[in-house]
Every structure is written in C-alpha cells, then in structure tokens.
Amino acid sequence: MKSYIQEHIDAFIEKNKNKGRLLIKCPDQPGIVSAMSLFLKQNGANIIESNQFTTDHEGGTFFIRMEFECPDLQEKGQRLENQFREIAESFSMDWEIHFLHDVKKTAIFVSKELHCLRELLLEWQSGDLMTDVVVVISNHEECRGIVESFNIPFYYIPANKDIRKEVEAKQLQLLEDYEVDLIVLARYMQILTPEFVAAHKAQIINIHHSFLPAFIGANPHKRAFERGVKLIGATAHYVTNDLDEGPIIEQDIIRVNHRDNVEDLKKKGRSVERSVLARGVKWALEDRIIVYENKTIVL
Amino acid sequence: MKSYIQEHIDAFIEKNKNKGRLLIKCPDQPGIVSAMSLFLKQNGANIIESNQFTTDHEGGTFFIRMEFECPDLQEKGQRLENQFREIAESFSMDWEIHFLHDVKKTAIFVSKELHCLRELLLEWQSGDLMTDVVVVISNHEECRGIVESFNIPFYYIPANKDIRKEVEAKQLQLLEDYEVDLIVLARYMQILTPEFVAAHKAQIINIHHSFLPAFIGANPHKRAFERGVKLIGATAHYVTNDLDEGPIIEQDIIRVNHRDNVEDLKKKGRSVERSVLARGVKWALEDRIIVYENKTIVL
Amino acid sequence: MKSYIQEHIDAFIEKNKNKGRLLIKCPDQPGIVSAMSLFLKQNGANIIESNQFTTDHEGGTFFIRMEFECPDLQEKGQRLENQFREIAESFSMDWEIHFLHDVKKTAIFVSKELHCLRELLLEWQSGDLMTDVVVVISNHEECRGIVESFNIPFYYIPANKDIRKEVEAKQLQLLEDYEVDLIVLARYMQILTPEFVAAHKAQIINIHHSFLPAFIGANPHKRAFERGVKLIGATAHYVTNDLDEGPIIEQDIIRVNHRDNVEDLKKKGRSVERSVLARGVKWALEDRIIVYENKTIVL
Amino acid sequence: MKSYIQEHIDAFIEKNKNKGRLLIKCPDQPGIVSAMSLFLKQNGANIIESNQFTTDHEGGTFFIRMEFECPDLQEKGQRLENQFREIAESFSMDWEIHFLHDVKKTAIFVSKELHCLRELLLEWQSGDLMTDVVVVISNHEECRGIVESFNIPFYYIPANKDIRKEVEAKQLQLLEDYEVDLIVLARYMQILTPEFVAAHKAQIINIHHSFLPAFIGANPHKRAFERGVKLIGATAHYVTNDLDEGPIIEQDIIRVNHRDNVEDLKKKGRSVERSVLARGVKWALEDRIIVYENKTIVL
C-alpha cells in the first residue's frame, strides 16, 4: 500500500514543485501588500491565492497568506527566502515561507480509541492529506495491525504518570530521528509535560471530544449526558501547557437527543471528532493557520 | 392584523377540536401501552401519533406522548379525563391531558434586544406558533410600537434589582389577569427571583445566547470572542432557580471565524437565538416536552 | 482482525438475544396498537421502543416499528411469529418480524472508488454497524488488499455491458452461497439488470453522489460544477429498475464555493457519501425502514 | 419607525464614509495586485479586506474584491475613480468601484407569501441589511399593512399574464422614480419578461423554494413530497431570461422526514427561504458578488 501513497506524494510534488506559500503577521500599515506583490512580480512569481485579515482595533495587526507559483522554485527557493528577509524586517514581520516540494512529515500519537487514527490514514491513503506519515506512537498495542498494514513504523511505548519522563525522552528521540514537522494527538489520552511541549519545533494538534470551552477535561460525554445537552461536539486545537486551553483550530457538533445514552454519545461523537481533526490537520498541512493571542487565524 | 391571527386560531380549533394529547411519565412495566390504547379504543378514540421512550437502566422510567382523535371531544373531554385517572393511578403515572381546543395563552417578556420577540410574532402571524399571545411585558419602551401594531396589550414595567419585588408583584398580577399558560423570556435581561419562578403554574422558557454549559452567565459573545471559538450557539431552556442551569430544550450553533468581532458574533448569534427559541416554544405549545432529572424528553 | 469483529458480534448477540422487532404496514383503524401491545404483554414481552406513523389523508395507512424484549426469545421466537399471524391477518397487515440474534449478512459491491467501502469497514470494525460482512465483490482489483486484511472473502468479477448476463449469474450465485440479506452498492459503477434486482430476496442500497433528484445519472459533480451550485450532496436509496429513482433513505449535503473545481467537489463529496451511506445501511440493519409509495418511512 | 432605521443608515454612513470597494474581473497575469495596491498606497488608502480568486485552467481569469479606507473619500472619490481607469484599461479589467456613503436603494417585489418580505424588513430594521428600502410592489394587498407600518411606499399593481406589458411599464416607471439599485423578488410569483430584465441597470435577486437544479419551476414542495426527499432547500439567484437558470448566489437546506406533508414542507421551507434570501441580499449589498459564466464568485 505504501507505494500507492508514495505515488500520491510524488504526483503532488511534480504538480506543485514551483509553488510556495508566505505566511505573515505584522503591525498594520499601508504598503505591505504592495511591497509583497512587487517582490513576487520582480521574481517572476504569480500569486495564485491570497487571503488577508486585519484586526479591527486601533494599531491593528495584519495577517496574510499568499500562495504563489514561481518558475524553477526548487533552485531559486533559498535565494527568494534570503531576499524576502529585507522586506520582512522593514515591516517588522513574523513570517514563514513554505515550499510545497518539501512535504511535511507527520507523527501520530494514539491510545486505544482508533477512529481518529483510521480517519487520518483513510484520508491520507486517498491522497486527501498531503503529508508523509513517518511514525505512529502508542501506549497500547491495539493499533499495531492497522498501522503496519500501511507500512508505517509503529512504536509501542507504554506510558503512565510515574514514568512520564522516560516515555517522553523516547518519544522526543523518535520525533528527532524521523524529522517530524507536525504531531497529531489522535485521541492520545496521556497528558504531555511542558518540557515536551517546549522541546521541539513541531506543532502539536490535539482533538478534544467536546465543543470547548464546554466540558474541559475528562469524561466530556458523561458530563454532556448528565447536563442533557442537545448537541455534542469536538474541538481540534494546538496544545499548550494549559489543558484544553490552546488555540482552537476547528470545531463542529452533532445533534443528540434524550434517547442517546453515554455510549451513544461516544459513538456519535466519534464521527464528528474524525472530521474535525481531519480538517484541522489539513489546514495545518496547507499552512493556513496563524496563531495570534491564543486564537487561530485560518486563511 | 389581530383579526388575521384570530382567523388562524379559529381555523385551528375548528380543525382540531376533537384532538387531545396524553403526556405520561411512570415506572416502566409491561402493559402500559396496552392499557392506554385499550382505554382510547373503548372511548372511540383513534391514536394519531405516539412516541415513547424508556430510560435504559434497571428499573427504568417510561415516557409516552399520545395524540388522539375522539368524536365529540369538547363534550366528552372531562369524562375522559376522569376515567383515565384510574389507569393513571394503577401505573403510578405523572400525567397531563391536553385538549387542542384549549389554545394556550402566552406572555412574552423582553428587554431592549427585539430579534427574538420579532421572530415569535412573525411565526405567530404566519400561523406557525399556535398560541394566543395575550400580553408582552418589558422593562423598556423599545418594543411598544411593534407589539401594539399586533394589537397585543403591552406593559412597560421598569425594573432594576432594588425594586425587584414590586416589579415581580406587578408581573405576577398580569400573568394572573391574562390567565397565562406559558412565559417566554425573549432576551429579558433581568434575573427572576425563586419566589417568582415558584409563584405560578406557567412554565418559563428562556433563551440563552450561548451553547450551554459553555459561557454561562453574562456577556457570552465577548467571552466566546476572547476564547477564539469557531462556533457560537444558543440554548432554549426551562428556567429554574439556578442561573442557566435549567433543563435544556433545544440548542443550535452557527459557524464563526477570525474575521468576526464581538459585534459580528452578536449579529450571527441573533439568527440562531431566533430559530432555537421559536423551535423550543413550538414544542412546548405542542405538549412535546417532559422534564426528567433536569433534562428534557422531547417526544 | 476478524476475531475482533467476531467478538463484537458475539457480544451483541449475548446482549440482545431476547430482543425482537415487529415492522407493520396496514390500513389504519382503531385498535391496532391495543391488539399488538396486548399480544406482547400476554407473551411476557416488554415494549422497548415503539414508533408509529399514519398517513394523513382519508383512509390512511398505518405504520409501526416495535422493538420488544421477551424472555427465552431464541426458543419462543417461532411460536411468537406463528401466533402473531392471526392478528396480522385480522388487520390485513404487511408485516415482518426480526430477531436480533439473527445477525444480518451483508455483501458489498464496489468499483474503483474505495472511500465508501473503507467507511463501512471502519464503522463495522468499531462495532457500529451490526452485521456480518460475508463477501465483497468488485469489477476491479483495487480493493483486494484492504478487504483481505479484514479476512473477508473477496471476488474479482470483471464486468462490462457485453457480459452483463454472465457477470450477474456469478454474482447471484455468490449471494446465494453466502446467504446474503442486504446488498450495499458502495460506489459500484455498473448498472444492474431488472432480472438481477428481481432475482433474490436481499434489499439493495445504493449511494448516489448527488442530492437526488438533482443530477440524476452520470458525472453529477461535473454537472454541479457547471451549474455553479453552492451545495453538493449524496443520496442513499433502494435500487429499483429506474435508474436513481428508487425510494430515498437518507440524504445530506456539504457546502462548496467558487474555489472548488470538479476535483474538489469529488473530494468534498466523498465525505458526505461516506456518512450518508453508513447511516442508511445502519437504519436498514436496525429494521427501521418501511418502503411505501416509492418513499421510505424511517421509524 | 422610519426614523429608527434612518438612524442606522446615518450611523453607517458616518462610520464608513471613507470606505470604498473595488470589484475586478480580468485575464490573469502577474502584477495586478501589485499595481492595485501601489495605486491605493499612492492615494493614501489602506486595504482593509482583500479577497481574490483565479480560475485554475490555462489562461485563467482573475477576480478580486478590495475594501479600502481613504481619508476624505467623499471628496476624492470621483478623482480616484478616474485615475483607476488607466490601470483598469492596461489590464483589460471589467471593474466597479463602490463608495459606502452611497447607500444602495432597494425595491422589494412580493405576492401573497410574506415570510421573505418580513425577514428582510426585520433584518433591515435591526440594521443588519445596509440599504434604503425605497419601495415595495405587490400584485396583492396582503402586505400593505406591514409595509406601511415601516413607512415604506407601497404600490399595489394587480398582475396577470394578459396585462403583463402594462404592469411592467408601471413597475419600470417606479424603479426609475425611486432610483432603484437592487430588486429583490421576495416570493413574487409572476414571471418577468426579457424586456423587463433588460430594461434597467438594477440587478434582480430571486428566491426559489427548492435546491436548484432540483425542482425547477412550479410547486417544488409538492414534487419534493412526491419524490420522498429527505432534505428540502432554497436558492437565491440572479434573474436571467431562463426560468430558475440564473447564477446561483446562495443555497441551503433543511431536513424533512416522512411525517411532513406538503403543508409541513412549505412551513419548513419558509425558514430556509428566509435565511438564504437574506444572506444573498446582504452579499449583494456588500458588493461581494461577481457573475462569471452563469455562476457567482462570492468574495
């Protein structure tokens, strides 16, 4: 099966090798778009997609995502990046440049509930999540079969709070070995330490099985049942050191009613967790998300 | 315009004068449906719609809503009610019987935000909310024009926490005078005292401008903005003595994004508050709601 | 993996071995529910769930689905069925009785697009589709890997319109061999002949990749793109001899916009096809669907 | 009430008097955004919001909507427009410039079904539809009361196909007298002639009570009932000479089931017609819509 996915990746690179993306956050002032578009024009690049946003209070902050196409980008990328630095400095930009030929490497963490993992692998196999899933790590053995059937390296690292330090050391080593860009917690039911969150460059996306900020913490479906809500939800968010308090990327809900017991809520919840996490991961892979004031701008 | 609405009510009564509804809650045991349907059959009544639900734990509770049609119900209604009492007792039922020719009388409470009031009046005028709106009470003058244009009695009762007692006394007197069956708080921004909630038979439905239990209390849109949620919601619930903790009748959400400031959230929220409240009130008018363990069973 | 699924099935049977379902369609008249509930009571059965519906025109038709629990149903089932025949005749009922310990056998037909197959297998593996998937048949080899990884027998039967007769003969033989109760066309892109549709007892559910009746026939996404719609949909329906004209079981839509090209519509469509088909199949497995006047009553 | 709405309009103008919008369609080539943003910068204008789109086939078409703020725009607007003409010509642009201080004038056409009219007036009264509703025209008297209660001029022009020419002549005269920019057919059940559609500059938005292209033409709810669909919809579209074939602006659906008869579908349909039309009109008023190949780009 691996070869099938590799074909998707190769086809993607071939089709998009001259494409890049600029993600920018800076104080608002006239002339930013003008400078950026002039820069791209001078480098023979054409803007394919451009989305911007400015906060509406005084002294606003400006955000832009520009996707562009530039002949021979694989050769010229580094030079482009260097040249852009000057513009970036003159506008005090926080900025990133991404080249689509550098396909991101993703690690998935999972525990016993496998629906989110399965969804990600299914979308990935269809070519709908453009990434290289380089490793799956779990504190349980349940998913070994499915992961290995995709020819993805699987690591079983038993975890509990007493050995958290050793566990995270092993995990960090794997993240380094596999040069991971993005970590997805696909219902990984262990809490990560601040040290882990701070230790590496990869962004971490978690799926929480409620519409945050309702039902922060454990057992949201049981608490939703007890409160008698008519909707249950799911939230994909970046992980920070505050439990379930990181910037929200995407949320959605599904309708429930008095006939649904806790088990039914869990079942219905799975379908919405799957789609919310898949959308959030997709946007991250497409460099659409800028974090600002503990919120996300999705461009 | 009043005459147009009265036409709707008269046409409804003419069409439904032989219809009734039984709402029942009792300990589950075999034979309940059998006894009820035999009783109706013996009285020449035909079951039009029947919805039931049983909680799934041991020693479950049984709920049923039966809508039936019975020739000459306007004459036979009282006798039917008396006869049913015997069955009700033998099964230890909590029960209600409603006759559709007794159209419910509704009071609407409102403050300055008029969108929910307007929605209810619009639905009512279209014949889609079958009730007699007998009075509108507000602590502001903003809605006098629209209310009086519908020929509905309007009472302006200024309110603040220092004169709560006097205010509620006046309100209770009006509820009694107008023989109100259902109170709808259509964005009425005053807290009701436990005495008020306990003082009369009418049920009270409130609309809260968040998906409870998220953002209980004041300023939910401001807090939603600060948290960076991707959905905002509304909740229709029965009022109890615990603020925003009563049984939830209906909820819905609307998608928002980083472009929406607090004012935008309020605007988007209005459309979902309108439809959620209208649905909740409609179900109450149709005798579809049974309260159980601080939740609602909507049959 | 098979053993894991078999565990789900065994646990389901153990939990539900005393449960049955009655599905009934008959001319409306007083006394039906009364007779049915009396019959169940006399047999020591308790009604767990009951949903009914009556068409609202003169001389209406009555539909009911009753789920009941009866001690020793595995032994008493046949006797119950025989006894009920008398009631059924007196009310001129079209009726079915199902025992939950007889888990339905399902065949899946698929072509090259595998997302619906994957969804069904994923839901099945999670225990959320209670059936025995006994065989997968395809006119392509693409899905062999995934099907066999679930230990499900896979048959590759190349198909084209010139050899339709032979192909269908082989398929019918397999359906008979595997005692199939339900056929699911999970994006099987071949037209079935009237002979095939008539030849066996199994119901056939198809997923069409548009919100019928819009875009009947081939290439719905291309035509949706050309028309510039803002929603695309999917429809699960029973197969009849009229292409895409059978009774609709379930539909849903997903929002699209001007940025989506035909390829994007296909991608977005996949997610809604998956969930619509899974829901439709689930309802069929739960005996919730009655066909009437080329429509479905889902109880 | 008029004064209340006029207050909204005045407040809007005061807040937005320096804002303008550029809407552009032209052959794609490098340098467009650069030229536009340079032009705005040189005129001291700041880009507030910018959305662009390029069709993805060879020799693509480029679309952009830029909202900008420019000091003293009320004085400088005409000059800006003249200067921009040069850029527009060099890129072969189809273009429009709008100044927010020129509030658009809207006419509403309606027949007997008033829910869409009521929704528009309700949203307008809340300040959520920024336009001047200058006239309402109907072929029935039903809405006179509500329209005049808003102090809007109302014209009753009876219509039928035999006198279509005279009717349209009167309507066109009113559109001219009131300097109408946008016509909204809020369930106006008369067919407009090609002459009418061609006769004036105003764009015409219609609401059709189905998810087009399903159920084109008359009685969509009856036909939806007969087909047994599980969703009904509504479509806001620009009017062209082909019935229900104009560019689709917005669509949405609502879930229905076997319990809903034709009358119920109409009721449920109303709520979705209301919101779909209100969104479509809002986007038109915000100059977000560009028509291209009988589709809409909503930026």
Short mmCIF file of C-alpha atoms in Angstrom, two decimals, chain C residues 51-54 56 211-215 225-231 237 244-253 255 258-261 264 279 283 293-299, chain D residues 51-54 56 211-215 225-231 237 244-253 255 258-261 264 279 283 293-299:
data_model
loop_
_atom_site.label_atom_id
_atom_site.label_comp_id
_atom_site.label_asym_id
_atom_site.label_seq_id
_atom_site.Cartn_x
_atom_site.Cartn_y
_atom_site.Cartn_z
CA ASN C 51 -42.53 4.39 16.67
CA GLN C 52 -45.61 4.75 14.57
CA PHE C 53 -46.85 6.89 11.72
CA THR C 54 -50.15 7.29 9.93
CA ASP C 56 -52.80 11.92 6.96
CA PHE C 211 -28.79 15.21 -3.82
CA LEU C 212 -31.39 13.47 -5.94
CA PRO C 213 -33.41 14.36 -7.95
CA ALA C 214 -30.74 16.87 -8.97
CA PHE C 215 -28.07 15.42 -11.23
CA PHE C 225 -19.64 22.46 -11.10
CA GLU C 226 -21.04 23.71 -14.39
CA ARG C 227 -24.30 24.80 -12.79
CA GLY C 228 -22.44 26.63 -10.04
CA VAL C 229 -24.34 25.16 -7.09
CA LYS C 230 -23.34 26.13 -3.55
CA LEU C 231 -24.11 22.72 -2.05
CA HIS C 237 -31.61 4.86 -1.83
CA ASP C 244 -31.64 6.70 -9.41
CA GLU C 245 -35.42 6.71 -8.94
CA GLY C 246 -35.76 4.24 -6.05
CA PRO C 247 -37.02 5.16 -2.57
CA ILE C 248 -34.68 7.64 -0.88
CA ILE C 249 -33.41 6.52 2.53
CA GLU C 250 -31.12 9.37 3.50
CA GLN C 251 -29.54 12.49 2.03
CA ASP C 252 -27.10 15.09 3.15
CA ILE C 253 -25.11 17.94 1.68
CA ARG C 255 -21.15 23.40 1.33
CA HIS C 258 -16.44 29.09 -6.36
CA ARG C 259 -12.93 27.97 -5.37
CA ASP C 260 -13.85 24.30 -5.75
CA ASN C 261 -13.13 22.74 -9.12
CA ASP C 264 -12.52 19.44 -5.17
CA ARG C 279 -26.41 5.96 8.13
CA TRP C 283 -31.04 2.01 9.60
CA GLU C 293 -45.28 4.53 -2.48
CA ASN C 294 -41.65 4.70 -3.59
CA LYS C 295 -40.70 6.54 -0.40
CA THR C 296 -39.23 5.41 2.89
CA ILE C 297 -40.75 5.63 6.34
CA VAL C 298 -37.78 5.57 8.76
CA LEU C 299 -39.06 4.66 12.22
CA ASN D 51 -10.16 38.53 -1.41
CA GLN D 52 -9.05 37.17 -4.73
CA PHE D 53 -9.64 34.16 -6.86
CA THR D 54 -8.19 32.81 -10.08
CA ASP D 56 -7.46 27.23 -12.42
CA PHE D 211 -32.31 23.46 -4.05
CA LEU D 212 -31.84 24.14 -7.73
CA PRO D 213 -31.45 22.44 -10.16
CA ALA D 214 -33.85 20.05 -8.43
CA PHE D 215 -37.50 21.02 -8.81
CA PHE D 225 -43.10 15.40 -1.24
CA GLU D 226 -43.95 13.02 -4.06
CA ARG D 227 -40.31 12.13 -4.61
CA GLY D 228 -39.81 11.48 -0.91
CA VAL D 229 -36.67 13.58 -0.46
CA LYS D 230 -35.11 13.88 2.99
CA LEU D 231 -33.96 17.48 2.50
CA HIS D 237 -30.12 33.52 -7.65
CA ASP D 244 -34.64 29.41 -12.48
CA GLU D 245 -31.43 29.12 -14.53
CA GLY D 246 -29.64 32.30 -13.43
CA PRO D 247 -26.37 32.39 -11.46
CA ILE D 248 -26.82 30.85 -8.01
CA ILE D 249 -25.79 33.12 -5.14
CA GLU D 250 -26.62 31.01 -2.11
CA GLN D 251 -28.39 27.79 -1.20
CA ASP D 252 -29.27 25.95 1.95
CA ILE D 253 -31.40 23.04 3.03
CA ARG D 255 -34.05 18.24 6.98
CA HIS D 258 -41.85 11.02 6.24
CA ARG D 259 -44.06 12.78 8.79
CA ASP D 260 -44.00 16.01 6.79
CA ASN D 261 -46.85 16.50 4.35
CA ASP D 264 -45.23 20.92 6.50
CA ARG D 279 -27.75 36.19 3.07
CA TRP D 283 -23.72 39.85 -0.03
CA GLU D 293 -20.02 32.08 -16.76
CA ASN D 294 -23.50 31.99 -15.23
CA LYS D 295 -22.01 31.35 -11.78
CA THR D 296 -21.21 33.61 -8.88
CA ILE D 297 -17.86 34.32 -7.28
CA VAL D 298 -18.64 35.46 -3.73
CA LEU D 299 -15.60 37.27 -2.34
#
